[in-house]
C-alpha positions as a Markdown table, in Angstrom:
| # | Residue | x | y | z |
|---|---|---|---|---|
| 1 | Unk | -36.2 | 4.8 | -55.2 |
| 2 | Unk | -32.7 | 3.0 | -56.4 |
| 3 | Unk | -31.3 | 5.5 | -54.2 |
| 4 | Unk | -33.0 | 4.5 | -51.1 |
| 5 | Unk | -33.2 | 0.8 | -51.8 |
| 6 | Unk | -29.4 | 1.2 | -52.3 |
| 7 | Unk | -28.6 | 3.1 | -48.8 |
| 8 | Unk | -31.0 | 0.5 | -47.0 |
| 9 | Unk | -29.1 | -2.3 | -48.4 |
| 10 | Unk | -26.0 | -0.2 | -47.0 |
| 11 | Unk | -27.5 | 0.0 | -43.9 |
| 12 | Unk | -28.2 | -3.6 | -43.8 |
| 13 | Unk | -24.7 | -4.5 | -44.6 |
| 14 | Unk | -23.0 | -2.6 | -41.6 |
| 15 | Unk | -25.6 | -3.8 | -39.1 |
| 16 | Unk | -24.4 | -7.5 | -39.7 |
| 17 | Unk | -21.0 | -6.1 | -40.0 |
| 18 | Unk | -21.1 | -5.2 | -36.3 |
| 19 | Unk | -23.5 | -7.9 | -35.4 |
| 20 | Unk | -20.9 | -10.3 | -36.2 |
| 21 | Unk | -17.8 | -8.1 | -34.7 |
| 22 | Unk | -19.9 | -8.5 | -31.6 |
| 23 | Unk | -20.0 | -11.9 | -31.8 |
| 24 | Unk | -16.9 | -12.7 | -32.3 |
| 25 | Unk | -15.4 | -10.7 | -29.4 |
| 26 | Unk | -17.8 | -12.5 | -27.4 |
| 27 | Unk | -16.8 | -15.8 | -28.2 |
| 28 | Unk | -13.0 | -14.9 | -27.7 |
| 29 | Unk | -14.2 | -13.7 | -24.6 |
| 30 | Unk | -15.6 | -16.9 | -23.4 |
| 31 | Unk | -13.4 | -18.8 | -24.9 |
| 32 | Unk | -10.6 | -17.2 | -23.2 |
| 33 | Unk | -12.1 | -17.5 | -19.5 |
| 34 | Unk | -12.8 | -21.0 | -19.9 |
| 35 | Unk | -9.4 | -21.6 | -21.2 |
| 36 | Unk | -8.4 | -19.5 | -17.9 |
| 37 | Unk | -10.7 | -21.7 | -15.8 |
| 38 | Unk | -9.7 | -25.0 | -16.9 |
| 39 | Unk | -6.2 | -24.3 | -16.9 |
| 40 | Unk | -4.8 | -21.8 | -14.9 |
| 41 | Unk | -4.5 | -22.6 | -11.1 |
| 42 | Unk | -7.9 | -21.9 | -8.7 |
| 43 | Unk | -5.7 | -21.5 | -5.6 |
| 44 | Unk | -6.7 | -18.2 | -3.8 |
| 45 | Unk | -3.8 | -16.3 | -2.2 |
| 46 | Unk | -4.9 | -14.3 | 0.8 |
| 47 | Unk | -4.4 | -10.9 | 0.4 |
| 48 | Unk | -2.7 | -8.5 | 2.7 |
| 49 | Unk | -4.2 | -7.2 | 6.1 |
| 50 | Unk | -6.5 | -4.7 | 5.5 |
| 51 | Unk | -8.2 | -1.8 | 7.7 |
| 52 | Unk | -11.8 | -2.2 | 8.6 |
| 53 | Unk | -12.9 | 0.1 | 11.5 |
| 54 | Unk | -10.9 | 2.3 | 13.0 |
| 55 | Unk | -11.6 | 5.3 | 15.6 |
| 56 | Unk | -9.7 | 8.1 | 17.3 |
| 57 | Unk | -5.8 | 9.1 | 16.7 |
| 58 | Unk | -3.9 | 6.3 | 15.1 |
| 59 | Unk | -1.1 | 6.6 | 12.6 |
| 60 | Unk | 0.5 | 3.9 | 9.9 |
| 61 | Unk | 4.2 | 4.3 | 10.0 |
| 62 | Unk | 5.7 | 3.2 | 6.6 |
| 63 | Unk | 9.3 | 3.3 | 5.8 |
| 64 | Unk | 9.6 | 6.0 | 7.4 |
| 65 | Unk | 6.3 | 7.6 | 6.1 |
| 66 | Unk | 3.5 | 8.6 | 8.3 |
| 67 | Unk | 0.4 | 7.6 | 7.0 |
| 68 | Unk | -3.5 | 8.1 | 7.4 |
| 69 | Unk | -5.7 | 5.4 | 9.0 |
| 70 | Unk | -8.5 | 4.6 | 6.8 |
| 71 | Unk | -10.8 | 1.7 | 6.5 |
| 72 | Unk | -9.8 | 0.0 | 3.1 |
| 73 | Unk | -6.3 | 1.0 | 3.4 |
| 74 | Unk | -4.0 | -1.9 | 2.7 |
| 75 | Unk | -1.5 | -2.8 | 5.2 |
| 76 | Unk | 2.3 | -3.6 | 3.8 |
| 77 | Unk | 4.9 | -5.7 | 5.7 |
| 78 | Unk | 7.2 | -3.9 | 7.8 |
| 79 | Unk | 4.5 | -1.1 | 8.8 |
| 80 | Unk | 4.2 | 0.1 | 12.5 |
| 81 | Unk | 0.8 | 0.6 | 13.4 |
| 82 | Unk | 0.8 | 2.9 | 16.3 |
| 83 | Unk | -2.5 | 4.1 | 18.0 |
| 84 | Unk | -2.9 | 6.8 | 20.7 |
| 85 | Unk | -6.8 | 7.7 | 21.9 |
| 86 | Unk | -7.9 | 5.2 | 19.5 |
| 87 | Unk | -8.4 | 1.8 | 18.4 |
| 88 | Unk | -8.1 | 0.0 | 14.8 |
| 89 | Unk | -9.5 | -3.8 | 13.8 |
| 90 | Unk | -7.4 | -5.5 | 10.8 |
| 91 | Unk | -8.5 | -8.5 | 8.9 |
| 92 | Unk | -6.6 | -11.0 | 6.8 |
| 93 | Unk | -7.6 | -12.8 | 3.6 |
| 94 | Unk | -8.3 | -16.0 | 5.2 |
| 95 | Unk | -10.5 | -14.3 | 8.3 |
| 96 | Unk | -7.7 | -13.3 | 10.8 |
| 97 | Unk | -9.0 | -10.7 | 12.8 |
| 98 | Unk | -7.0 | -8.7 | 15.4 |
| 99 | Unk | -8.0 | -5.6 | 17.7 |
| 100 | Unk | -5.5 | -3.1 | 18.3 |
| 101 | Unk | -6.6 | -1.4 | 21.1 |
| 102 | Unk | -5.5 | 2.5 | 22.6 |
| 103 | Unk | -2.0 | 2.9 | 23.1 |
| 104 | Unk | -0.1 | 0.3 | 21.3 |
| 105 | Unk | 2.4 | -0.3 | 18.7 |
| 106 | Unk | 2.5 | -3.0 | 16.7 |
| 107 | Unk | 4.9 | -4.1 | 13.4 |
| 108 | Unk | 3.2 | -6.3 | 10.8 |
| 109 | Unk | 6.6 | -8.7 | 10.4 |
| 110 | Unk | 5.6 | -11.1 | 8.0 |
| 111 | Unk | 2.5 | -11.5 | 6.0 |
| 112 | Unk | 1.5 | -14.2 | 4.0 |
| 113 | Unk | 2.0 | -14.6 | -0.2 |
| 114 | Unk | 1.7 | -17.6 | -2.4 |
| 115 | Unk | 5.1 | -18.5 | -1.6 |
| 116 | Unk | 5.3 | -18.2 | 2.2 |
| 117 | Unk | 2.1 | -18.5 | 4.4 |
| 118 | Unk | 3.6 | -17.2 | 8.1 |
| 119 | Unk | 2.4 | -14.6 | 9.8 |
| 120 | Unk | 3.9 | -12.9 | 12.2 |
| 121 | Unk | 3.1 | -9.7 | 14.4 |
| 122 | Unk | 5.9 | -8.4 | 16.1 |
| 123 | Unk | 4.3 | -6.8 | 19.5 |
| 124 | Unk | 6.2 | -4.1 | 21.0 |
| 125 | Unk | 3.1 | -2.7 | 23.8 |
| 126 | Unk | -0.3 | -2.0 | 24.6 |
| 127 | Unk | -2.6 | -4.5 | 24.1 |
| 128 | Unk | -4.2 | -6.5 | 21.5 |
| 129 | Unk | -7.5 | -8.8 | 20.9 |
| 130 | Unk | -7.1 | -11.9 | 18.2 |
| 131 | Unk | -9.3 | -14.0 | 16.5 |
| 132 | Unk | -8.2 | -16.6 | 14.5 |
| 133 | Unk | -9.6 | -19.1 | 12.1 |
| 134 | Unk | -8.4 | -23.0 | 11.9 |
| 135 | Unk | -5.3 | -22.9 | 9.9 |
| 136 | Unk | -4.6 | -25.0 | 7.2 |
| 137 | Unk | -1.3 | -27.1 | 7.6 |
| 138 | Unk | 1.2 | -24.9 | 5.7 |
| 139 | Unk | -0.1 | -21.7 | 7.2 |
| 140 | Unk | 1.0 | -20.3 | 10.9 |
| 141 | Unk | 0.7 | -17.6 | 13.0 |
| 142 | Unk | 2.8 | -16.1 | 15.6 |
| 143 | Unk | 2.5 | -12.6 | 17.6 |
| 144 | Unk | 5.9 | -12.3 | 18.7 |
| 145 | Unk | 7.6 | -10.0 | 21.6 |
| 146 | Unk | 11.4 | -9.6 | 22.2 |
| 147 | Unk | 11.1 | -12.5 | 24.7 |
| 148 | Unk | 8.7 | -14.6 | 23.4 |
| 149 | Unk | 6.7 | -16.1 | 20.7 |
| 150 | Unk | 3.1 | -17.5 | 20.7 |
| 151 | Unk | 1.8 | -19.4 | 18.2 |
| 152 | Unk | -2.3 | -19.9 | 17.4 |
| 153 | Unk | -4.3 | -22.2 | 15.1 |
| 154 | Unk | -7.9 | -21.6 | 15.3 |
| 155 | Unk | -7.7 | -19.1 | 19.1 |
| 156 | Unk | -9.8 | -16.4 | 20.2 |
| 157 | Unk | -7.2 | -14.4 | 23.0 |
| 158 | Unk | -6.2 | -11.3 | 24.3 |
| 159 | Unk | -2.2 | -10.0 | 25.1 |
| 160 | Unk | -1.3 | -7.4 | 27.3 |
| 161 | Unk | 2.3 | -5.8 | 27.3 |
| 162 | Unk | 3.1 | -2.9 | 29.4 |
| 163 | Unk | 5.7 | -0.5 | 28.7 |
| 164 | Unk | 9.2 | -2.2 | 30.0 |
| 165 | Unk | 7.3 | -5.8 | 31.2 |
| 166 | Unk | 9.7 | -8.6 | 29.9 |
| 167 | Unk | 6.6 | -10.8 | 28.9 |
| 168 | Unk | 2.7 | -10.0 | 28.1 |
| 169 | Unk | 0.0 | -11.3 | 30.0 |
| 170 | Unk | -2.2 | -13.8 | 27.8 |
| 171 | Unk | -6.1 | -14.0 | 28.1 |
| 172 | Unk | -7.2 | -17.7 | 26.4 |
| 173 | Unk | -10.9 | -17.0 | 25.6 |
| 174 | Unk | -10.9 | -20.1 | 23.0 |
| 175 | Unk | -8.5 | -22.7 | 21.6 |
| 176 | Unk | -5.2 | -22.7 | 23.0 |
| 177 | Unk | -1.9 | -20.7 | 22.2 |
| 178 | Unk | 1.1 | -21.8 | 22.6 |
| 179 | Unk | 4.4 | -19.5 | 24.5 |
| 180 | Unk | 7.7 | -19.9 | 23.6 |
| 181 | Unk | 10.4 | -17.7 | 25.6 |
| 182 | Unk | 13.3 | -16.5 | 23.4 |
| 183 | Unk | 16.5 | -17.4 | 25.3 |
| 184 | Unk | 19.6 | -14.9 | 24.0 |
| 185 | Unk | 22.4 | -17.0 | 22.6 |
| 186 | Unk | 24.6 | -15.2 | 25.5 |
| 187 | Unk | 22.7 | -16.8 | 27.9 |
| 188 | Unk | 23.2 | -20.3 | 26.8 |
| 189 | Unk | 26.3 | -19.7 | 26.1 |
| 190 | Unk | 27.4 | -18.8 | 29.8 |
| 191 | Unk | 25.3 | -21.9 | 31.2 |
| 192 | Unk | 27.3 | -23.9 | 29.1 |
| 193 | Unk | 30.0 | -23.1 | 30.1 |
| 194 | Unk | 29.5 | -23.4 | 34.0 |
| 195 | Unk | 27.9 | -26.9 | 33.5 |
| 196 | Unk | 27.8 | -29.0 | 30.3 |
| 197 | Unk | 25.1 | -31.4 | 32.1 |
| 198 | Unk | 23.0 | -28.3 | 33.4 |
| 199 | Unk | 22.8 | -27.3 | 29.8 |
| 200 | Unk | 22.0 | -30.6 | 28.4 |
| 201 | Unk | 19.0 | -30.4 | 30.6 |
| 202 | Unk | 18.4 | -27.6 | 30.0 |
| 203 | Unk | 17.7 | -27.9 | 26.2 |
| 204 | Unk | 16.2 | -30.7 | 26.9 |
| 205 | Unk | 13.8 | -28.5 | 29.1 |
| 206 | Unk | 12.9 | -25.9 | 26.4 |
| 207 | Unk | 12.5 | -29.0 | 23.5 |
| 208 | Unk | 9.8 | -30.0 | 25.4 |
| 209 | Unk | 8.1 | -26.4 | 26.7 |
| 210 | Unk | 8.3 | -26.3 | 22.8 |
| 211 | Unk | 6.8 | -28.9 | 22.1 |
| 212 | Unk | 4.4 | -28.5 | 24.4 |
């Protein structure tokens, strides 16, 4: 009987042992998520792009690297997106949603982080379809070509670059975009110097297309 009574109480002693363990890793728990959530910054980054549908032959080219398309799959800066037969949608982490549609290539130049919150799509041909949300004041986004730049806040629109075409044909399905023509430093610099008031007004000219 002692013997019994005396495991029991053994028993007893290890069940409040671990009852207590248990109840003190939860409190550190809590306590440190609420230190977390009254101190430690709420700001949510948006994440890189990230696959979510894609169909027939497409390939991710990544330094180099030829990688498999695949719906999760998280995009990088600097990777070529290149698609054949087939088609691939991307999303952002604030909602940005673009279409890359048969037979383009595209280069995902910039992509936003908690430091810098541009993107920028560097379009080489084929044809894309863009969606994006109303951006906040420090964000932007451009889908640039090697002659010109457009810039969207809050646009649903379509671009269309054929192969050797200086400048892609823009569909405006919602919101506005605004195009910017790159002008090669060359250039300006051989305008300036056949005319100094030609290139004056010139400037002037592309300040306000800019602006515009």
């Amino acid at each position: 009987m002692n013997l019994k009574r005396y495991m029991g109480k053994c028993d007893a002693k290890i069940f409040f042992s671990i009852f207590f363990i248990c109840i003190l890793v939860l409190n550190l728990f809590f306590s440190c998520n609420l230190i977390a959530y009254l101190f430690l910054s709420k700001e949510i980054v948006p994440s890189k792009m990230i696959i979510i549908f894609h169909t027939g032959e497409i390939e991710i080219v990544r330094y180099g690297k030829i990688l498999p398309s695949s719906i999760g799959l998280i995009l990088q800066e600097c990777d070529l997106i290149r698609t054949f037969s087939g088609s691939v949608d991307i999303q952002s982490g604030n909602g940005n949603l673009i279409r890359i549609k048969p037979y383009t290539e595209i280069i995902l130049k910039n992509l936003p982080d908690k430091q810098h919150k541009e993107t920028n799509l560097y379009f080489q041909s084929g044809e894309l379809l863009v969606k994006t949300n109303k951006l906040k004041t420090d964000e932007s986004f451009f889908i640039s070509t090697s002659t010109t730049v457009a810039g969207v806040r809050g646009s649903s629109f379509s671009l269309k670059l054929e192969e050797g075409s200086q400048s892609p044909e823009v569909k405006v399905y919602e919101g506005a975009v605004g195009m910017n023509f790159k002008i090669p430093n060359k250039i300006l610099e051989e305008i300036k110097t056949m005319n100094e008031e030609i290139y004056d007004e010139f400037i002037m000219f592309l300040k306000k297309m800019k602006s515009f």
